mmCIF file of C-alpha atoms in Angstrom:
data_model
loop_
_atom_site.group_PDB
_atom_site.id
_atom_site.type_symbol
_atom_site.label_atom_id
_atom_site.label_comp_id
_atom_site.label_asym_id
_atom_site.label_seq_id
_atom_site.Cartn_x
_atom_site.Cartn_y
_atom_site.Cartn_z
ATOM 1 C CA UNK R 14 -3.240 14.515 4.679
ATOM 2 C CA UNK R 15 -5.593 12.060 3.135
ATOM 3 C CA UNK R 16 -4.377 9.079 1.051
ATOM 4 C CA UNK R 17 -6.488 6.131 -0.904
ATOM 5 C CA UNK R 18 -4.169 3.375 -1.751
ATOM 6 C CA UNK R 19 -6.337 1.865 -5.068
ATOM 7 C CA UNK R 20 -6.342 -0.878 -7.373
ATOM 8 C CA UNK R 21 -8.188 -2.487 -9.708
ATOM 9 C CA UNK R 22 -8.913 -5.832 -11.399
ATOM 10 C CA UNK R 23 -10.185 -5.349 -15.427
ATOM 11 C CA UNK R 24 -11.296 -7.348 -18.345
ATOM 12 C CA UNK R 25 -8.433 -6.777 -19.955
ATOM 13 C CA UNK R 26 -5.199 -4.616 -20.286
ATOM 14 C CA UNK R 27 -6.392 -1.327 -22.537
ATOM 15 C CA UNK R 28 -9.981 0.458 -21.822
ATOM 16 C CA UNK R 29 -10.225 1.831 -25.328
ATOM 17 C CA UNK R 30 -10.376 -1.286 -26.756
ATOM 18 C CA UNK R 31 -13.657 -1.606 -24.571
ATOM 19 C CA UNK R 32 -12.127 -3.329 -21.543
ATOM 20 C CA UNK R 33 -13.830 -2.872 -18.346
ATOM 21 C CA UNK R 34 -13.158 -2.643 -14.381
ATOM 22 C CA UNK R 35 -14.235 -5.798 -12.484
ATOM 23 C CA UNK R 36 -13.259 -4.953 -9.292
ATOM 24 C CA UNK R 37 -12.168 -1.900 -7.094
ATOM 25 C CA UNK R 38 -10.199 -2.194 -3.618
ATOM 26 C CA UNK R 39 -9.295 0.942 -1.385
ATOM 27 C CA UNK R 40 -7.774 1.171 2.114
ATOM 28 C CA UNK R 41 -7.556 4.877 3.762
ATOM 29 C CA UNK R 42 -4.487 6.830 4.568
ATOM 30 C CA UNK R 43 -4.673 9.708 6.869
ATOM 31 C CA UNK R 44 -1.376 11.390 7.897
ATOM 32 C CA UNK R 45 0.026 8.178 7.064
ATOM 33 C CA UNK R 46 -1.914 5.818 9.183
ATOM 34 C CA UNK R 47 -4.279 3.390 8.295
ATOM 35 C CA UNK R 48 -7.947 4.190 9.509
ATOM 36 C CA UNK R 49 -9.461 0.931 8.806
ATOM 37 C CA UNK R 50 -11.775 2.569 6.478
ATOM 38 C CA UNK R 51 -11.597 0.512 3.164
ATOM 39 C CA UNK R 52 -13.941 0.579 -0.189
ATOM 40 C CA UNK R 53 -13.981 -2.843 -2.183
ATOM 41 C CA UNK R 54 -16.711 -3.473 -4.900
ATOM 42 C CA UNK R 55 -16.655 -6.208 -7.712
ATOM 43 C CA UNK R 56 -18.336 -5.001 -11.167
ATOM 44 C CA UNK R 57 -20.263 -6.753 -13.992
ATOM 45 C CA UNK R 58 -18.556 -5.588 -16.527
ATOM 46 C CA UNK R 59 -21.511 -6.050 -19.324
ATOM 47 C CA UNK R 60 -19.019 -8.135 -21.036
ATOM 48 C CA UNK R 61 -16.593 -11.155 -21.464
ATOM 49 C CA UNK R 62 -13.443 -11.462 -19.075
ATOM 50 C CA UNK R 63 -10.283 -12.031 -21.061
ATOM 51 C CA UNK R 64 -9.402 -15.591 -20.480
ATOM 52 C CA UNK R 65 -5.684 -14.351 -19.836
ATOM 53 C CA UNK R 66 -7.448 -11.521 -17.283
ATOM 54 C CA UNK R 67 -8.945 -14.568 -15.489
ATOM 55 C CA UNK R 68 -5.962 -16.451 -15.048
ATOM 56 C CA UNK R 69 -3.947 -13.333 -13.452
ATOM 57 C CA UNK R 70 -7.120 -12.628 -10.936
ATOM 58 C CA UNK R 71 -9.028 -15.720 -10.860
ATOM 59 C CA UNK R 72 -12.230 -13.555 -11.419
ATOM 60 C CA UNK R 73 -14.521 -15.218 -13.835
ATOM 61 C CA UNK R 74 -17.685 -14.309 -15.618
ATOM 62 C CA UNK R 75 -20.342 -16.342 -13.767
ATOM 63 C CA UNK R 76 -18.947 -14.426 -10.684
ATOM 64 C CA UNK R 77 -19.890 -11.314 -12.269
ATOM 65 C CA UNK R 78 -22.910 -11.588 -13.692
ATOM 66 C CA UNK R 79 -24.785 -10.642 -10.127
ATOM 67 C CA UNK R 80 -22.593 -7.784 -9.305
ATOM 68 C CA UNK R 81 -23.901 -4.083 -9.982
ATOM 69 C CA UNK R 82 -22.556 -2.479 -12.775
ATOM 70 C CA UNK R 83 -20.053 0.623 -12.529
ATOM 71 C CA UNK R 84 -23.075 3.195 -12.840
ATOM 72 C CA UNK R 85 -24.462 2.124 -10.162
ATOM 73 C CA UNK R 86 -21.280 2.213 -7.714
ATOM 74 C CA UNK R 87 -19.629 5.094 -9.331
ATOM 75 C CA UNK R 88 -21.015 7.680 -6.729
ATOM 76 C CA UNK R 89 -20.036 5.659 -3.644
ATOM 77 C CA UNK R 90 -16.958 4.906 -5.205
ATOM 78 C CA UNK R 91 -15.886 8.474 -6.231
ATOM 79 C CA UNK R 92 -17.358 9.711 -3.168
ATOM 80 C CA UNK R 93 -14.593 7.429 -0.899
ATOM 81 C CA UNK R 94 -11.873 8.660 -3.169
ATOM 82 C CA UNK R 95 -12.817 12.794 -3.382
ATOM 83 C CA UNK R 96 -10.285 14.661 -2.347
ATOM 84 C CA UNK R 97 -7.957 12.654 -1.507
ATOM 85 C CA UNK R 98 -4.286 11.701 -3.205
ATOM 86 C CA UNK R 99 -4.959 8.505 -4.859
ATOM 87 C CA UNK R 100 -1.888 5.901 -4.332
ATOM 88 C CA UNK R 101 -1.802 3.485 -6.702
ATOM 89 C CA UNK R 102 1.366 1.134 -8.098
ATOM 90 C CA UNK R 103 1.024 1.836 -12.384
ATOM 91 C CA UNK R 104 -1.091 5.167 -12.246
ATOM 92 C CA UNK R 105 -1.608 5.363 -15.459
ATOM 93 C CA UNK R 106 -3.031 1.684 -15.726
ATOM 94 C CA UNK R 107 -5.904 2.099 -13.250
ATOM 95 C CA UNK R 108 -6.617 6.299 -13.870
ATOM 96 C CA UNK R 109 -6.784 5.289 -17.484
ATOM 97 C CA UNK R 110 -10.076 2.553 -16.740
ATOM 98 C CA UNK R 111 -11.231 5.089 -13.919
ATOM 99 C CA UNK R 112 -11.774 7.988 -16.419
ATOM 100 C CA UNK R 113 -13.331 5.993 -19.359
ATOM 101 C CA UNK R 114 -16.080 4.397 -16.888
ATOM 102 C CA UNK R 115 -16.875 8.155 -15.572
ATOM 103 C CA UNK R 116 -16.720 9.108 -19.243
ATOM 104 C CA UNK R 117 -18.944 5.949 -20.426
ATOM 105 C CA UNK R 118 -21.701 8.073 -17.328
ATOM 106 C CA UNK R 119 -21.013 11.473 -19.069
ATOM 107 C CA UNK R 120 -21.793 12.545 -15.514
ATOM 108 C CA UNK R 121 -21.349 16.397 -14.944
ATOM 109 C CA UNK R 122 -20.404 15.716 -10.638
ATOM 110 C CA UNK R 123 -17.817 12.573 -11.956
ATOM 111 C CA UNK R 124 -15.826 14.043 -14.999
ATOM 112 C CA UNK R 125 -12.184 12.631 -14.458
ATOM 113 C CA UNK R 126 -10.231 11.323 -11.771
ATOM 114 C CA UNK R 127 -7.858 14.404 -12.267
ATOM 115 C CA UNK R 128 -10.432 17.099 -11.213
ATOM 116 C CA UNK R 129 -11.520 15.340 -7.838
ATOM 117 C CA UNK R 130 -8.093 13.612 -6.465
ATOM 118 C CA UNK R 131 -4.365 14.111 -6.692
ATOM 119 C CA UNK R 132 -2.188 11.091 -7.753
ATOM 120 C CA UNK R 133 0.836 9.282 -6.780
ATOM 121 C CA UNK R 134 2.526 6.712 -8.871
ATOM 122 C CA UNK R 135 4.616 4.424 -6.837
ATOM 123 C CA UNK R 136 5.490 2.560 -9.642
ATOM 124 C CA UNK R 137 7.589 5.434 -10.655
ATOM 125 C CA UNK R 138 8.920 5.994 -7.204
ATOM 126 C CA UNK R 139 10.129 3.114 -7.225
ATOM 127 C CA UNK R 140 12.257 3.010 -10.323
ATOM 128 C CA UNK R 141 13.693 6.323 -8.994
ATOM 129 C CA UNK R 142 14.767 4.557 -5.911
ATOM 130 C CA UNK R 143 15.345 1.150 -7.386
ATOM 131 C CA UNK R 144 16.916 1.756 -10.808
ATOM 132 C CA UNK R 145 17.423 -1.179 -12.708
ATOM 133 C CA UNK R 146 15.471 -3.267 -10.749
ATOM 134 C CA UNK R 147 12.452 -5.222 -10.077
ATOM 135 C CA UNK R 148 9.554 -2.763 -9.206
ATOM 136 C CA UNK R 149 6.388 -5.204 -9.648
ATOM 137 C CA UNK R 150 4.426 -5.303 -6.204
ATOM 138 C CA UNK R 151 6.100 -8.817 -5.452
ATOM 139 C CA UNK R 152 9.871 -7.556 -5.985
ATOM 140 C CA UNK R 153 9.031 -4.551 -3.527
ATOM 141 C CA UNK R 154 7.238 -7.139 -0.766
ATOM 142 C CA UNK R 155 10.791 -9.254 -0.573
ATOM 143 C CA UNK R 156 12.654 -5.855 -0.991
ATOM 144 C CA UNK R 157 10.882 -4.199 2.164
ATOM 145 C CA UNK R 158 9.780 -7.414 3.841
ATOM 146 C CA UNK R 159 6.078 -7.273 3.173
ATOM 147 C CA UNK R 160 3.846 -10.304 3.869
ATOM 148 C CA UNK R 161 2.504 -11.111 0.478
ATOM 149 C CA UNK R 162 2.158 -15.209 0.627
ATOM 150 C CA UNK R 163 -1.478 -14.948 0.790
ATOM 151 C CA UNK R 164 -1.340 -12.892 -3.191
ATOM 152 C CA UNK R 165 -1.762 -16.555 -5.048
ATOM 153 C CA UNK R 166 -3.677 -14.434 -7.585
ATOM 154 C CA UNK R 167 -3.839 -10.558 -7.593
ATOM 155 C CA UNK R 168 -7.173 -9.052 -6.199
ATOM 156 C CA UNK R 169 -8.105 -5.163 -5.732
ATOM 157 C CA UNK R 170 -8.405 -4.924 -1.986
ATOM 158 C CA UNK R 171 -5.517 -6.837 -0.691
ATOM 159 C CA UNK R 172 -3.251 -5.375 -3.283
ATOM 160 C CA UNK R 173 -4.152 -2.396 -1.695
ATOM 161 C CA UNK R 174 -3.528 -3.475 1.378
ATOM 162 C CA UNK R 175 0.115 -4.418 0.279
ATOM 163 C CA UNK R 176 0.630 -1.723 -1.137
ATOM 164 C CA UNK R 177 -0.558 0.890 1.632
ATOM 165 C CA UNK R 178 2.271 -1.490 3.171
ATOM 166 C CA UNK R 179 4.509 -1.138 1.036
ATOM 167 C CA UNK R 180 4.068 2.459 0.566
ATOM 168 C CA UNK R 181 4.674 3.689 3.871
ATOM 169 C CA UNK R 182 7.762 1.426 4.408
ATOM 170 C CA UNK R 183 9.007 3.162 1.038
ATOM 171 C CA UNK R 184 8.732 6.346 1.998
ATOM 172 C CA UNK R 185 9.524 6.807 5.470
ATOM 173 C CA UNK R 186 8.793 3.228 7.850
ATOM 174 C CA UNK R 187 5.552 4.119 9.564
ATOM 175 C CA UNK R 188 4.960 0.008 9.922
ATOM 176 C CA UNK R 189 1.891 0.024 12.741
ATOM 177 C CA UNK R 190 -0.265 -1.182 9.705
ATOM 178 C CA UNK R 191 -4.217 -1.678 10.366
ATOM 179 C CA UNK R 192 -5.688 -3.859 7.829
ATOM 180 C CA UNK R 193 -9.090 -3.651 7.188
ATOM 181 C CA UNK R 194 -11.061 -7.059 6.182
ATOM 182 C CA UNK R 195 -11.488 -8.320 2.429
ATOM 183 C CA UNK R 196 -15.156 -9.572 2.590
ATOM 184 C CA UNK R 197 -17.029 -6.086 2.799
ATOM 185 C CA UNK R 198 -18.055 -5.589 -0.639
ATOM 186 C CA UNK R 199 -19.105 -2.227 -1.467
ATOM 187 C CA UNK R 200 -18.894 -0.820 2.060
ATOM 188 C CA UNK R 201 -17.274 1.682 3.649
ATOM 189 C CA UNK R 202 -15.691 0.073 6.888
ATOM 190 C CA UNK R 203 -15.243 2.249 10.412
ATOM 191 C CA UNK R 204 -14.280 -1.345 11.944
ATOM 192 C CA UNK R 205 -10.794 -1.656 13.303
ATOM 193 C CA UNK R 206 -9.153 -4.543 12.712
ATOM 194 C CA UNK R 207 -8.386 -7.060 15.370
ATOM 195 C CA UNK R 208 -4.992 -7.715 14.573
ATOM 196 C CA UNK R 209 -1.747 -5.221 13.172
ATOM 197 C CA UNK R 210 0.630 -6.514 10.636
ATOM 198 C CA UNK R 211 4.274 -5.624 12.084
ATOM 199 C CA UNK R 212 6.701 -5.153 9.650
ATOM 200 C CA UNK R 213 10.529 -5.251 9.920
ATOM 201 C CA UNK R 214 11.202 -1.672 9.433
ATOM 202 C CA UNK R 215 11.004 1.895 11.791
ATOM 203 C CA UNK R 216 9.374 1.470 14.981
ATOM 204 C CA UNK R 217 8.194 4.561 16.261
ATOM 205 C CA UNK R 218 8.442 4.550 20.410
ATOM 206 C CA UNK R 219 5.636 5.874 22.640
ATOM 207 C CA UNK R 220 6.438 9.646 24.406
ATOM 208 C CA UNK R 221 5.050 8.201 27.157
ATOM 209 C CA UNK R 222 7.595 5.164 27.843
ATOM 210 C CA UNK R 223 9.627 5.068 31.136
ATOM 211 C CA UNK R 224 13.173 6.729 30.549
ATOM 212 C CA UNK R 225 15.946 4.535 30.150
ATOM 213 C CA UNK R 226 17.928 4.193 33.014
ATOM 214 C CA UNK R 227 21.929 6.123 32.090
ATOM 215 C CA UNK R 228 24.288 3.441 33.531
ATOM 216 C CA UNK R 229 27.526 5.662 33.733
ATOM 217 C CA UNK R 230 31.191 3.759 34.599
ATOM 218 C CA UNK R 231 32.551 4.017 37.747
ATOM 219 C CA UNK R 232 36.176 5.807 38.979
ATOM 220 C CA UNK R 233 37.600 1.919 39.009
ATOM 221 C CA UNK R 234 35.876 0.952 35.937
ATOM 222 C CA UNK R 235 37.786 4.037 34.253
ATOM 223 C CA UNK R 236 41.220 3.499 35.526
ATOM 224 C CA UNK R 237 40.712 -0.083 34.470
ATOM 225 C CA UNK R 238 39.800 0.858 30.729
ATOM 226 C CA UNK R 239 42.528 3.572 30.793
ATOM 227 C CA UNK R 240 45.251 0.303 32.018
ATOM 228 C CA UNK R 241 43.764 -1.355 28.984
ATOM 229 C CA UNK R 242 44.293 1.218 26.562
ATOM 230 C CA UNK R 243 47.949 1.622 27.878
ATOM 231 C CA UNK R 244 48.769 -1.861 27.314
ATOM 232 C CA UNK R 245 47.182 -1.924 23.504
ATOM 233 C CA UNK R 246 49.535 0.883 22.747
ATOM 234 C CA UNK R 247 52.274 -0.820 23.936
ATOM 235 C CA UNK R 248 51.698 -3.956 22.084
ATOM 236 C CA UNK R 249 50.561 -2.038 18.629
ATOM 237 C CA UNK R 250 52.547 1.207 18.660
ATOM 238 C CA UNK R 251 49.295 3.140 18.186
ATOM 239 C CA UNK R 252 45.768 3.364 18.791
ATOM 240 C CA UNK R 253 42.613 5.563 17.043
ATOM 241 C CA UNK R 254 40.685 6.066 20.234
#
């Protein structure tokens, strides 16, 4: 099974009021590994950055205005992501710019993110596990012990990296977690990464470990426990061993 853990940083919070994507980050899932293949693009937006937008992702215009514009990514970028179940924390936030920058290229390959990849919302998982609670990406880190004191401001590719986290501790603690790097803008990455983020959660042992010795008692050590027992049930009357 192939995953894309995805998120996005945008102008602003609603695309048909003309808001844009700014920046895409994607880390690879595949049977619930991590690959070390990753996709991460910024975006010139061909427009202003909400002031509020900048202060949640520290992105500002100047920073943009070299950056290739979503026509000329979309291909790579769709290309990463075909066929794959996209995982991604508020689905309906980041689907929702996806399809109205393939709609703005009225490309017949690109039509919507719906006819090219499946999608999971682990937003929503989360509120059916967590009912009542916090289910922002922070909440879950401290909930599942995730590493997230480098997230000063939000940004697409290590969200995603939190989140691929985050994810896999969610939904069943597979925890040997290979991050790729943040710097490789617009690439897709075959590198492995040099270290593993080890999370406090399932820890899957090798089949090919030496057996653990069986240490069984011996004929004294069993008389002795069976004196012992004799003696509680004396002093308490009963026992429920």
């Amino acid at each position: 099974m192939r995953q894309v853990v995805l998120d996005t940083e945008t102008t602003g919070l609603d695309p048909k009021s003309g808001h844009r994507i700014i920046e895409i980050g994607c880390v690879e899932l595949v049977n619930r590994k991590l690959t070390g293949r990753h996709y991460h693009q910024y975006i010139n937006p061909e427009r202003e950055v909400d002031d509020g937008a900048i202060e949640v992702h520290g992105i500002t215009n100047e920073f943009l205005v070299d950056k290739p514009v979503f026509a000329q990514i979309a291909d790579e970028f769709m290309t990463f992501c075909d066929g794959a179940e996209l995982v991604i924390h508020n689905a309906p936030f980041d689907v929702g710019f996806i399809n109205a920058e393939l709609k703005r290229l009225a490309n017949p390959r690109w039509q919507s993110v719906a006819a090219h990849c499946g999608v999971l919302d682990t937003l929503a998982l989360a509120r059916e596990k967590h009912p009542g609670q916090k289910n922002n990406l922070d909440a879950l880190c401290k909930r599942y012990f995730v590493d997230n004191s480098q997230r000063d401001l939000h940004g697409a590719l290590l969200d995603a990296e939190i989140l691929a986290d985050v994810y896999l501790i969610m939904t069943g603690g597979q925890t040997d977690l290979a991050l790729a790097g943040s710097e490789n803008n617009g690439e897709q990455s075959e590198d492995k990464p040099e270290q593993q983020l080890e999370v406090g959660a399932i820890r899957r042992l090798s089949a090919d470990r030496i057996p653990l010795a069986v240490v069984r008692a011996s004929v004294e050590e069993q008389e002795a426990h069976e004196q012992f027992l004799g003696l509680l049930e004396k002093s308490s009357g009963k026992h429920f061993w």
